[in-house]
Amino acid sequence: MLVSQILKNKAAGVLTVPPGATLKEVVDILTNKRIGAIVVSATGKDVKGIVSERDIVRELCRSGAGALGEKVEKVMTRAVLGCAPTDNTDSVLETMTSRRFRHMPVMENNDMVGFISIGDVVAARLSELQMEKDALTGMIMGN
């Protein structure tokens, strides 16, 4: 399965915050939207970084509650690895697992066109496996 197929099942657009947003603003968004990470972007298409729950916990441990007033650009992960809509989900899953991150922007011509989580990729893979199972069962049963 391709990443583009995952994006078809997701809501259009990517939720982002500007680099000047505070960590408290990000925490509110993550809580209200029930998501684990958000892209830091000045335009909604560029990727300056990602702020994840892990980034927030790490900063809270380091600086205490005062960290919530910090700008996200201080806390965000800057070395962001993206994928393309034409990438195979198996390779994306392998990359996410080996590099130990759970969110990845989908990039096309240097613009972000989507944002996927490891949960999205695993769900797509499970769906693919179920279809294969159903097809094999149908062949065995003569359907």
mmCIF file of N, CA and C in Angstrom:
data_model
loop_
_atom_site.group_PDB
_atom_site.id
_atom_site.type_symbol
_atom_site.label_atom_id
_atom_site.label_comp_id
_atom_site.label_asym_id
_atom_site.label_seq_id
_atom_site.Cartn_x
_atom_site.Cartn_y
_atom_site.Cartn_z
ATOM 1 N N MET A 1 0.844 -1.176 0.000
ATOM 2 C CA MET A 1 0.000 0.000 0.000
ATOM 3 C C MET A 1 0.892 1.242 0.000
ATOM 4 N N LEU A 2 0.401 2.280 -0.622
ATOM 5 C CA LEU A 2 1.143 3.543 -0.698
ATOM 6 C C LEU A 2 0.643 4.540 0.342
ATOM 7 N N VAL A 3 1.505 5.453 0.727
ATOM 8 C CA VAL A 3 1.151 6.508 1.676
ATOM 9 C C VAL A 3 -0.034 7.313 1.160
ATOM 10 N N SER A 4 -0.110 7.539 -0.135
ATOM 11 C CA SER A 4 -1.221 8.314 -0.714
ATOM 12 C C SER A 4 -2.574 7.672 -0.397
ATOM 13 N N GLN A 5 -2.613 6.353 -0.282
ATOM 14 C CA GLN A 5 -3.865 5.672 0.055
ATOM 15 C C GLN A 5 -4.262 5.938 1.504
ATOM 16 N N ILE A 6 -3.299 6.066 2.388
ATOM 17 C CA ILE A 6 -3.599 6.421 3.774
ATOM 18 C C ILE A 6 -4.180 7.831 3.826
ATOM 19 N N LEU A 7 -3.577 8.748 3.057
ATOM 20 C CA LEU A 7 -4.034 10.144 3.079
ATOM 21 C C LEU A 7 -5.475 10.287 2.594
ATOM 22 N N LYS A 8 -5.918 9.392 1.709
ATOM 23 C CA LYS A 8 -7.293 9.455 1.209
ATOM 24 C C LYS A 8 -8.306 9.242 2.325
ATOM 25 N N ASN A 9 -7.914 8.503 3.362
ATOM 26 C CA ASN A 9 -8.822 8.200 4.466
ATOM 27 C C ASN A 9 -8.717 9.188 5.620
ATOM 28 N N LYS A 10 -7.857 10.166 5.500
ATOM 29 C CA LYS A 10 -7.675 11.156 6.552
ATOM 30 C C LYS A 10 -8.356 12.467 6.162
ATOM 31 N N ALA A 11 -8.652 13.257 7.173
ATOM 32 C CA ALA A 11 -9.225 14.575 6.919
ATOM 33 C C ALA A 11 -8.222 15.416 6.135
ATOM 34 N N ALA A 12 -8.727 16.255 5.269
ATOM 35 C CA ALA A 12 -7.863 17.117 4.460
ATOM 36 C C ALA A 12 -7.184 18.157 5.341
ATOM 37 N N GLY A 13 -5.970 18.515 4.959
ATOM 38 C CA GLY A 13 -5.237 19.540 5.685
ATOM 39 C C GLY A 13 -4.464 18.974 6.868
ATOM 40 N N VAL A 14 -3.479 19.719 7.295
ATOM 41 C CA VAL A 14 -2.648 19.327 8.420
ATOM 42 C C VAL A 14 -2.708 20.423 9.467
ATOM 43 N N LEU A 15 -2.948 20.030 10.692
ATOM 44 C CA LEU A 15 -2.968 20.963 11.804
ATOM 45 C C LEU A 15 -1.535 21.380 12.108
ATOM 46 N N THR A 16 -1.286 22.675 12.181
ATOM 47 C CA THR A 16 0.058 23.192 12.461
ATOM 48 C C THR A 16 -0.012 24.305 13.498
ATOM 49 N N VAL A 17 1.153 24.624 14.052
ATOM 50 C CA VAL A 17 1.293 25.799 14.916
ATOM 51 C C VAL A 17 2.472 26.609 14.406
ATOM 52 N N PRO A 18 2.440 27.919 14.610
ATOM 53 C CA PRO A 18 3.581 28.740 14.199
ATOM 54 C C PRO A 18 4.739 28.568 15.180
ATOM 55 N N PRO A 19 5.969 28.855 14.744
ATOM 56 C CA PRO A 19 7.134 28.702 15.616
ATOM 57 C C PRO A 19 7.044 29.500 16.915
ATOM 58 N N GLY A 20 6.283 30.574 16.919
ATOM 59 C CA GLY A 20 6.162 31.407 18.120
ATOM 60 C C GLY A 20 5.114 30.955 19.113
ATOM 61 N N ALA A 21 4.391 29.888 18.806
ATOM 62 C CA ALA A 21 3.383 29.379 19.741
ATOM 63 C C ALA A 21 4.068 28.890 21.015
ATOM 64 N N THR A 22 3.327 28.919 22.120
ATOM 65 C CA THR A 22 3.895 28.432 23.379
ATOM 66 C C THR A 22 3.620 26.939 23.529
ATOM 67 N N LEU A 23 4.399 26.341 24.384
ATOM 68 C CA LEU A 23 4.210 24.926 24.680
ATOM 69 C C LEU A 23 2.827 24.692 25.287
ATOM 70 N N LYS A 24 2.343 25.620 26.074
ATOM 71 C CA LYS A 24 0.994 25.511 26.654
ATOM 72 C C LYS A 24 -0.060 25.464 25.557
ATOM 73 N N GLU A 25 0.085 26.287 24.532
ATOM 74 C CA GLU A 25 -0.855 26.259 23.409
ATOM 75 C C GLU A 25 -0.838 24.898 22.718
ATOM 76 N N VAL A 26 0.355 24.342 22.565
ATOM 77 C CA VAL A 26 0.486 23.031 21.932
ATOM 78 C C VAL A 26 -0.160 21.960 22.802
ATOM 79 N N VAL A 27 0.086 22.006 24.095
ATOM 80 C CA VAL A 27 -0.515 21.033 25.014
ATOM 81 C C VAL A 27 -2.037 21.094 24.915
ATOM 82 N N ASP A 28 -2.598 22.285 24.864
ATOM 83 C CA ASP A 28 -4.054 22.443 24.731
ATOM 84 C C ASP A 28 -4.554 21.808 23.435
ATOM 85 N N ILE A 29 -3.866 22.037 22.336
ATOM 86 C CA ILE A 29 -4.272 21.477 21.042
ATOM 87 C C ILE A 29 -4.175 19.955 21.061
ATOM 88 N N LEU A 30 -3.052 19.429 21.545
ATOM 89 C CA LEU A 30 -2.878 17.979 21.591
ATOM 90 C C LEU A 30 -3.968 17.329 22.447
ATOM 91 N N THR A 31 -4.298 17.971 23.553
ATOM 92 C CA THR A 31 -5.331 17.442 24.445
ATOM 93 C C THR A 31 -6.705 17.503 23.799
ATOM 94 N N ASN A 32 -7.062 18.654 23.269
ATOM 95 C CA ASN A 32 -8.401 18.846 22.686
ATOM 96 C C ASN A 32 -8.616 18.029 21.421
ATOM 97 N N LYS A 33 -7.582 17.873 20.619
ATOM 98 C CA LYS A 33 -7.699 17.130 19.363
ATOM 99 C C LYS A 33 -7.381 15.646 19.526
ATOM 100 N N ARG A 34 -6.885 15.282 20.716
ATOM 101 C CA ARG A 34 -6.523 13.891 21.021
ATOM 102 C C ARG A 34 -5.499 13.351 20.017
ATOM 103 N N ILE A 35 -4.433 14.149 19.848
ATOM 104 C CA ILE A 35 -3.346 13.768 18.947
ATOM 105 C C ILE A 35 -2.035 13.764 19.729
ATOM 106 N N GLY A 36 -1.008 13.151 19.159
ATOM 107 C CA GLY A 36 0.256 13.001 19.862
ATOM 108 C C GLY A 36 1.370 13.915 19.403
ATOM 109 N N ALA A 37 1.138 14.650 18.325
ATOM 110 C CA ALA A 37 2.185 15.538 17.810
ATOM 111 C C ALA A 37 1.553 16.556 16.869
ATOM 112 N N ILE A 38 2.291 17.633 16.663
ATOM 113 C CA ILE A 38 1.828 18.675 15.749
ATOM 114 C C ILE A 38 3.035 19.250 15.008
ATOM 115 N N VAL A 39 2.805 19.637 13.781
ATOM 116 C CA VAL A 39 3.862 20.207 12.940
ATOM 117 C C VAL A 39 4.006 21.695 13.245
ATOM 118 N N VAL A 40 5.251 22.140 13.338
ATOM 119 C CA VAL A 40 5.560 23.555 13.494
ATOM 120 C C VAL A 40 5.831 24.092 12.099
ATOM 121 N N SER A 41 5.018 25.069 11.689
ATOM 122 C CA SER A 41 5.098 25.591 10.329
ATOM 123 C C SER A 41 4.694 27.053 10.301
ATOM 124 N N ALA A 42 5.441 27.830 9.552
ATOM 125 C CA ALA A 42 5.103 29.246 9.388
ATOM 126 C C ALA A 42 4.017 29.441 8.337
ATOM 127 N N THR A 43 3.926 28.516 7.380
ATOM 128 C CA THR A 43 3.016 28.697 6.251
ATOM 129 C C THR A 43 1.922 27.631 6.142
ATOM 130 N N GLY A 44 2.058 26.555 6.895
ATOM 131 C CA GLY A 44 1.136 25.433 6.750
ATOM 132 C C GLY A 44 1.599 24.431 5.711
ATOM 133 N N LYS A 45 2.625 24.777 4.970
ATOM 134 C CA LYS A 45 3.182 23.882 3.946
ATOM 135 C C LYS A 45 4.638 23.520 4.228
ATOM 136 N N ASP A 46 5.358 24.418 4.907
ATOM 137 C CA ASP A 46 6.742 24.128 5.255
ATOM 138 C C ASP A 46 6.777 23.382 6.590
ATOM 139 N N VAL A 47 7.868 22.708 6.861
ATOM 140 C CA VAL A 47 8.022 21.988 8.130
ATOM 141 C C VAL A 47 9.281 22.515 8.821
ATOM 142 N N LYS A 48 9.063 23.297 9.873
ATOM 143 C CA LYS A 48 10.185 23.805 10.671
ATOM 144 C C LYS A 48 10.594 22.780 11.725
ATOM 145 N N GLY A 49 9.603 21.987 12.175
ATOM 146 C CA GLY A 49 9.852 20.977 13.191
ATOM 147 C C GLY A 49 8.562 20.283 13.562
ATOM 148 N N ILE A 50 8.675 19.393 14.535
ATOM 149 C CA ILE A 50 7.514 18.693 15.086
ATOM 150 C C ILE A 50 7.626 18.753 16.600
ATOM 151 N N VAL A 51 6.504 18.986 17.256
ATOM 152 C CA VAL A 51 6.454 18.905 18.713
ATOM 153 C C VAL A 51 5.576 17.712 19.057
ATOM 154 N N SER A 52 6.178 16.773 19.770
ATOM 155 C CA SER A 52 5.455 15.565 20.174
ATOM 156 C C SER A 52 5.290 15.539 21.687
ATOM 157 N N GLU A 53 4.486 14.606 22.152
ATOM 158 C CA GLU A 53 4.330 14.416 23.592
ATOM 159 C C GLU A 53 5.682 14.158 24.245
ATOM 160 N N ARG A 54 6.518 13.396 23.581
ATOM 161 C CA ARG A 54 7.859 13.113 24.119
ATOM 162 C C ARG A 54 8.668 14.389 24.312
ATOM 163 N N ASP A 55 8.602 15.292 23.329
ATOM 164 C CA ASP A 55 9.324 16.561 23.432
ATOM 165 C C ASP A 55 8.834 17.359 24.644
ATOM 166 N N ILE A 56 7.534 17.349 24.845
ATOM 167 C CA ILE A 56 6.940 18.105 25.954
ATOM 168 C C ILE A 56 7.362 17.514 27.294
ATOM 169 N N VAL A 57 7.282 16.202 27.420
ATOM 170 C CA VAL A 57 7.671 15.548 28.675
ATOM 171 C C VAL A 57 9.141 15.799 28.968
ATOM 172 N N ARG A 58 9.981 15.705 27.960
ATOM 173 C CA ARG A 58 11.422 15.935 28.135
ATOM 174 C C ARG A 58 11.674 17.358 28.653
ATOM 175 N N GLU A 59 10.971 18.350 28.084
ATOM 176 C CA GLU A 59 11.172 19.741 28.511
ATOM 177 C C GLU A 59 10.599 19.990 29.895
ATOM 178 N N LEU A 60 9.477 19.377 30.216
ATOM 179 C CA LEU A 60 8.907 19.516 31.558
ATOM 180 C C LEU A 60 9.852 18.930 32.605
ATOM 181 N N CYS A 61 10.476 17.815 32.294
ATOM 182 C CA CYS A 61 11.433 17.188 33.207
ATOM 183 C C CYS A 61 12.641 18.100 33.414
ATOM 184 N N ARG A 62 13.083 18.715 32.348
ATOM 185 C CA ARG A 62 14.277 19.577 32.387
ATOM 186 C C ARG A 62 13.988 20.911 33.078
ATOM 187 N N SER A 63 12.850 21.528 32.781
ATOM 188 C CA SER A 63 12.611 22.904 33.221
ATOM 189 C C SER A 63 11.444 23.083 34.181
ATOM 190 N N GLY A 64 10.671 22.033 34.424
ATOM 191 C CA GLY A 64 9.515 22.164 35.300
ATOM 192 C C GLY A 64 8.346 22.833 34.601
ATOM 193 N N ALA A 65 7.351 23.215 35.384
ATOM 194 C CA ALA A 65 6.114 23.786 34.840
ATOM 195 C C ALA A 65 6.351 25.068 34.051
ATOM 196 N N GLY A 66 7.444 25.764 34.327
ATOM 197 C CA GLY A 66 7.766 26.986 33.586
ATOM 198 C C GLY A 66 7.974 26.736 32.105
ATOM 199 N N ALA A 67 8.225 25.482 31.745
ATOM 200 C CA ALA A 67 8.432 25.129 30.337
ATOM 201 C C ALA A 67 7.205 25.424 29.489
ATOM 202 N N LEU A 68 6.036 25.433 30.112
ATOM 203 C CA LEU A 68 4.808 25.662 29.344
ATOM 204 C C LEU A 68 4.769 27.044 28.709
ATOM 205 N N GLY A 69 5.548 27.973 29.223
ATOM 206 C CA GLY A 69 5.625 29.313 28.635
ATOM 207 C C GLY A 69 6.650 29.432 27.519
ATOM 208 N N GLU A 70 7.451 28.386 27.319
ATOM 209 C CA GLU A 70 8.480 28.398 26.275
ATOM 210 C C GLU A 70 7.864 28.377 24.873
ATOM 211 N N LYS A 71 8.574 28.935 23.933
ATOM 212 C CA LYS A 71 8.164 28.879 22.532
ATOM 213 C C LYS A 71 8.459 27.485 21.984
ATOM 214 N N VAL A 72 7.602 26.997 21.096
ATOM 215 C CA VAL A 72 7.784 25.644 20.562
ATOM 216 C C VAL A 72 9.077 25.505 19.783
ATOM 217 N N GLU A 73 9.551 26.576 19.187
ATOM 218 C CA GLU A 73 10.779 26.478 18.410
ATOM 219 C C GLU A 73 11.975 26.110 19.282
ATOM 220 N N LYS A 74 11.882 26.328 20.587
ATOM 221 C CA LYS A 74 12.955 25.936 21.498
ATOM 222 C C LYS A 74 12.898 24.434 21.799
ATOM 223 N N VAL A 75 11.715 23.872 21.773
ATOM 224 C CA VAL A 75 11.476 22.499 22.231
ATOM 225 C C VAL A 75 11.332 21.500 21.081
ATOM 226 N N MET A 76 10.943 21.980 19.926
ATOM 227 C CA MET A 76 10.590 21.081 18.813
ATOM 228 C C MET A 76 11.763 20.237 18.338
ATOM 229 N N THR A 77 11.429 19.129 17.735
ATOM 230 C CA THR A 77 12.406 18.305 17.036
ATOM 231 C C THR A 77 12.618 18.948 15.671
ATOM 232 N N ARG A 78 13.851 19.312 15.386
ATOM 233 C CA ARG A 78 14.152 20.015 14.135
ATOM 234 C C ARG A 78 14.526 19.074 12.996
ATOM 235 N N ALA A 79 15.161 17.985 13.315
ATOM 236 C CA ALA A 79 15.593 17.028 12.286
ATOM 237 C C ALA A 79 14.417 16.113 11.951
ATOM 238 N N VAL A 80 13.568 16.590 11.062
ATOM 239 C CA VAL A 80 12.340 15.876 10.715
ATOM 240 C C VAL A 80 12.546 15.107 9.418
ATOM 241 N N LEU A 81 12.211 13.839 9.472
ATOM 242 C CA LEU A 81 12.295 12.989 8.297
ATOM 243 C C LEU A 81 10.885 12.814 7.750
ATOM 244 N N GLY A 82 10.709 13.108 6.479
ATOM 245 C CA GLY A 82 9.406 12.965 5.847
ATOM 246 C C GLY A 82 9.375 11.811 4.874
ATOM 247 N N CYS A 83 8.215 11.586 4.319
ATOM 248 C CA CYS A 83 8.050 10.569 3.285
ATOM 249 C C CYS A 83 7.268 11.206 2.133
ATOM 250 N N ALA A 84 7.132 10.462 1.054
ATOM 251 C CA ALA A 84 6.407 10.937 -0.121
ATOM 252 C C ALA A 84 5.103 10.154 -0.259
ATOM 253 N N PRO A 85 4.111 10.713 -0.934
ATOM 254 C CA PRO A 85 2.858 9.984 -1.159
ATOM 255 C C PRO A 85 3.069 8.669 -1.899
ATOM 256 N N THR A 86 4.140 8.583 -2.663
ATOM 257 C CA THR A 86 4.420 7.378 -3.452
ATOM 258 C C THR A 86 5.225 6.326 -2.688
ATOM 259 N N ASP A 87 5.596 6.632 -1.448
ATOM 260 C CA ASP A 87 6.348 5.669 -0.645
ATOM 261 C C ASP A 87 5.454 4.510 -0.222
ATOM 262 N N ASN A 88 6.068 3.354 -0.122
ATOM 263 C CA ASN A 88 5.378 2.146 0.322
ATOM 264 C C ASN A 88 5.237 2.190 1.841
ATOM 265 N N THR A 89 4.076 1.794 2.355
ATOM 266 C CA THR A 89 3.839 1.859 3.796
ATOM 267 C C THR A 89 4.758 0.922 4.577
ATOM 268 N N ASP A 90 5.176 -0.184 3.974
ATOM 269 C CA ASP A 90 6.101 -1.082 4.671
ATOM 270 C C ASP A 90 7.423 -0.382 4.956
ATOM 271 N N SER A 91 7.941 0.381 3.998
ATOM 272 C CA SER A 91 9.210 1.078 4.217
ATOM 273 C C SER A 91 9.039 2.222 5.225
ATOM 274 N N VAL A 92 7.881 2.889 5.192
ATOM 275 C CA VAL A 92 7.611 3.958 6.155
ATOM 276 C C VAL A 92 7.532 3.375 7.569
ATOM 277 N N LEU A 93 6.847 2.261 7.720
ATOM 278 C CA LEU A 93 6.732 1.604 9.023
ATOM 279 C C LEU A 93 8.107 1.175 9.533
ATOM 280 N N GLU A 94 8.923 0.651 8.655
ATOM 281 C CA GLU A 94 10.278 0.241 9.039
ATOM 282 C C GLU A 94 11.099 1.440 9.500
ATOM 283 N N THR A 95 10.997 2.550 8.789
ATOM 284 C CA THR A 95 11.724 3.764 9.160
ATOM 285 C C THR A 95 11.255 4.290 10.507
ATOM 286 N N MET A 96 9.947 4.369 10.691
ATOM 287 C CA MET A 96 9.413 4.876 11.958
ATOM 288 C C MET A 96 9.850 3.985 13.124
ATOM 289 N N THR A 97 9.831 2.687 12.915
ATOM 290 C CA THR A 97 10.199 1.753 13.976
ATOM 291 C C THR A 97 11.690 1.825 14.282
ATOM 292 N N SER A 98 12.516 1.803 13.265
ATOM 293 C CA SER A 98 13.960 1.802 13.493
ATOM 294 C C SER A 98 14.463 3.135 14.042
ATOM 295 N N ARG A 99 13.840 4.235 13.650
ATOM 296 C CA ARG A 99 14.263 5.566 14.123
ATOM 297 C C ARG A 99 13.530 6.000 15.393
ATOM 298 N N ARG A 100 12.559 5.194 15.812
ATOM 299 C CA ARG A 100 11.814 5.408 17.057
ATOM 300 C C ARG A 100 11.045 6.738 17.094
ATOM 301 N N PHE A 101 10.293 7.010 16.032
ATOM 302 C CA PHE A 101 9.359 8.131 16.063
ATOM 303 C C PHE A 101 8.021 7.677 15.526
ATOM 304 N N ARG A 102 6.990 8.426 15.875
ATOM 305 C CA ARG A 102 5.630 7.971 15.595
ATOM 306 C C ARG A 102 4.849 8.852 14.636
ATOM 307 N N HIS A 103 5.459 9.914 14.136
ATOM 308 C CA HIS A 103 4.752 10.837 13.248
ATOM 309 C C HIS A 103 5.676 11.257 12.120
ATOM 310 N N MET A 104 5.086 11.430 10.935
ATOM 311 C CA MET A 104 5.907 11.764 9.775
ATOM 312 C C MET A 104 5.109 12.654 8.812
ATOM 313 N N PRO A 105 5.686 13.797 8.431
ATOM 314 C CA PRO A 105 5.027 14.605 7.405
ATOM 315 C C PRO A 105 5.171 13.940 6.037
ATOM 316 N N VAL A 106 4.166 14.118 5.226
ATOM 317 C CA VAL A 106 4.192 13.615 3.857
ATOM 318 C C VAL A 106 4.483 14.822 2.965
ATOM 319 N N MET A 107 5.595 14.724 2.232
ATOM 320 C CA MET A 107 6.082 15.856 1.454
ATOM 321 C C MET A 107 6.006 15.576 -0.038
ATOM 322 N N GLU A 108 5.649 16.621 -0.777
ATOM 323 C CA GLU A 108 5.622 16.547 -2.239
ATOM 324 C C GLU A 108 6.095 17.889 -2.773
ATOM 325 N N ASN A 109 7.178 17.878 -3.532
ATOM 326 C CA ASN A 109 7.765 19.109 -4.075
ATOM 327 C C ASN A 109 8.048 20.136 -2.975
ATOM 328 N N ASN A 110 8.627 19.676 -1.875
ATOM 329 C CA ASN A 110 8.992 20.510 -0.726
ATOM 330 C C ASN A 110 7.813 21.107 0.028
ATOM 331 N N ASP A 111 6.602 20.681 -0.270
ATOM 332 C CA ASP A 111 5.421 21.124 0.459
ATOM 333 C C ASP A 111 4.828 19.957 1.229
ATOM 334 N N MET A 112 4.368 20.221 2.435
ATOM 335 C CA MET A 112 3.714 19.195 3.220
ATOM 336 C C MET A 112 2.292 19.008 2.699
ATOM 337 N N VAL A 113 1.960 17.769 2.345
ATOM 338 C CA VAL A 113 0.624 17.465 1.824
ATOM 339 C C VAL A 113 -0.166 16.566 2.769
ATOM 340 N N GLY A 114 0.473 16.145 3.857
ATOM 341 C CA GLY A 114 -0.202 15.296 4.829
ATOM 342 C C GLY A 114 0.692 15.034 6.017
ATOM 343 N N PHE A 115 0.123 14.357 7.004
ATOM 344 C CA PHE A 115 0.839 14.023 8.223
ATOM 345 C C PHE A 115 0.292 12.689 8.693
ATOM 346 N N ILE A 116 1.154 11.690 8.825
ATOM 347 C CA ILE A 116 0.692 10.362 9.208
ATOM 348 C C ILE A 116 1.343 9.929 10.520
ATOM 349 N N SER A 117 0.644 9.056 11.209
ATOM 350 C CA SER A 117 1.163 8.491 12.448
ATOM 351 C C SER A 117 1.448 7.017 12.237
ATOM 352 N N ILE A 118 2.195 6.447 13.149
ATOM 353 C CA ILE A 118 2.471 5.025 13.069
ATOM 354 C C ILE A 118 1.162 4.240 13.187
ATOM 355 N N GLY A 119 0.204 4.794 13.930
ATOM 356 C CA GLY A 119 -1.116 4.165 14.031
ATOM 357 C C GLY A 119 -1.823 4.110 12.689
ATOM 358 N N ASP A 120 -1.702 5.177 11.899
ATOM 359 C CA ASP A 120 -2.294 5.190 10.554
ATOM 360 C C ASP A 120 -1.689 4.093 9.691
ATOM 361 N N VAL A 121 -0.360 3.949 9.784
ATOM 362 C CA VAL A 121 0.347 2.977 8.948
ATOM 363 C C VAL A 121 0.011 1.550 9.387
ATOM 364 N N VAL A 122 -0.023 1.319 10.695
ATOM 365 C CA VAL A 122 -0.365 -0.012 11.202
ATOM 366 C C VAL A 122 -1.804 -0.365 10.823
ATOM 367 N N ALA A 123 -2.733 0.575 10.960
ATOM 368 C CA ALA A 123 -4.132 0.311 10.586
ATOM 369 C C ALA A 123 -4.249 -0.028 9.106
ATOM 370 N N ALA A 124 -3.518 0.684 8.270
ATOM 371 C CA ALA A 124 -3.538 0.406 6.826
ATOM 372 C C ALA A 124 -2.983 -0.984 6.541
ATOM 373 N N ARG A 125 -1.918 -1.336 7.232
ATOM 374 C CA ARG A 125 -1.315 -2.663 7.034
ATOM 375 C C ARG A 125 -2.260 -3.768 7.501
ATOM 376 N N LEU A 126 -2.926 -3.566 8.631
ATOM 377 C CA LEU A 126 -3.890 -4.556 9.116
ATOM 378 C C LEU A 126 -5.059 -4.720 8.149
ATOM 379 N N SER A 127 -5.508 -3.624 7.575
ATOM 380 C CA SER A 127 -6.578 -3.679 6.581
ATOM 381 C C SER A 127 -6.125 -4.473 5.362
ATOM 382 N N GLU A 128 -4.901 -4.220 4.947
ATOM 383 C CA GLU A 128 -4.326 -4.931 3.804
ATOM 384 C C GLU A 128 -4.230 -6.438 4.092
ATOM 385 N N LEU A 129 -3.795 -6.782 5.291
ATOM 386 C CA LEU A 129 -3.699 -8.199 5.673
ATOM 387 C C LEU A 129 -5.081 -8.856 5.730
ATOM 388 N N GLN A 130 -6.084 -8.127 6.211
ATOM 389 C CA GLN A 130 -7.445 -8.669 6.255
ATOM 390 C C GLN A 130 -7.969 -8.940 4.849
ATOM 391 N N MET A 131 -7.685 -8.040 3.910
ATOM 392 C CA MET A 131 -8.113 -8.255 2.527
ATOM 393 C C MET A 131 -7.430 -9.483 1.930
ATOM 394 N N GLU A 132 -6.136 -9.648 2.228
ATOM 395 C CA GLU A 132 -5.415 -10.829 1.748
ATOM 396 C C GLU A 132 -6.008 -12.103 2.347
ATOM 397 N N LYS A 133 -6.307 -12.074 3.632
ATOM 398 C CA LYS A 133 -6.902 -13.224 4.306
ATOM 399 C C LYS A 133 -8.251 -13.570 3.683
ATOM 400 N N ASP A 134 -9.083 -12.556 3.459
ATOM 401 C CA ASP A 134 -10.400 -12.779 2.857
ATOM 402 C C ASP A 134 -10.269 -13.370 1.454
ATOM 403 N N ALA A 135 -9.314 -12.875 0.684
ATOM 404 C CA ALA A 135 -9.108 -13.393 -0.675
ATOM 405 C C ALA A 135 -8.657 -14.846 -0.627
ATOM 406 N N LEU A 136 -7.732 -15.168 0.264
ATOM 407 C CA LEU A 136 -7.269 -16.567 0.380
ATOM 408 C C LEU A 136 -8.385 -17.475 0.871
ATOM 409 N N THR A 137 -9.168 -16.999 1.835
ATOM 410 C CA THR A 137 -10.305 -17.799 2.331
ATOM 411 C C THR A 137 -11.296 -18.059 1.221
ATOM 412 N N GLY A 138 -11.549 -17.027 0.432
ATOM 413 C CA GLY A 138 -12.461 -17.192 -0.717
ATOM 414 C C GLY A 138 -11.939 -18.192 -1.726
ATOM 415 N N MET A 139 -10.638 -18.190 -1.968
ATOM 416 C CA MET A 139 -10.048 -19.144 -2.913
ATOM 417 C C MET A 139 -10.151 -20.566 -2.369
ATOM 418 N N ILE A 140 -9.892 -20.731 -1.084
ATOM 419 C CA ILE A 140 -9.953 -22.065 -0.482
ATOM 420 C C ILE A 140 -11.378 -22.592 -0.472
ATOM 421 N N MET A 141 -12.329 -21.736 -0.180
ATOM 422 C CA MET A 141 -13.737 -22.134 -0.100
ATOM 423 C C MET A 141 -14.404 -22.218 -1.486
ATOM 424 N N GLY A 142 -13.696 -21.769 -2.494
ATOM 425 C CA GLY A 142 -14.238 -21.818 -3.845
ATOM 426 C C GLY A 142 -15.197 -20.696 -4.167
ATOM 427 N N ASN A 143 -15.040 -19.569 -3.487
ATOM 428 C CA ASN A 143 -15.935 -18.419 -3.738
ATOM 429 C C ASN A 143 -15.364 -17.511 -4.802
#
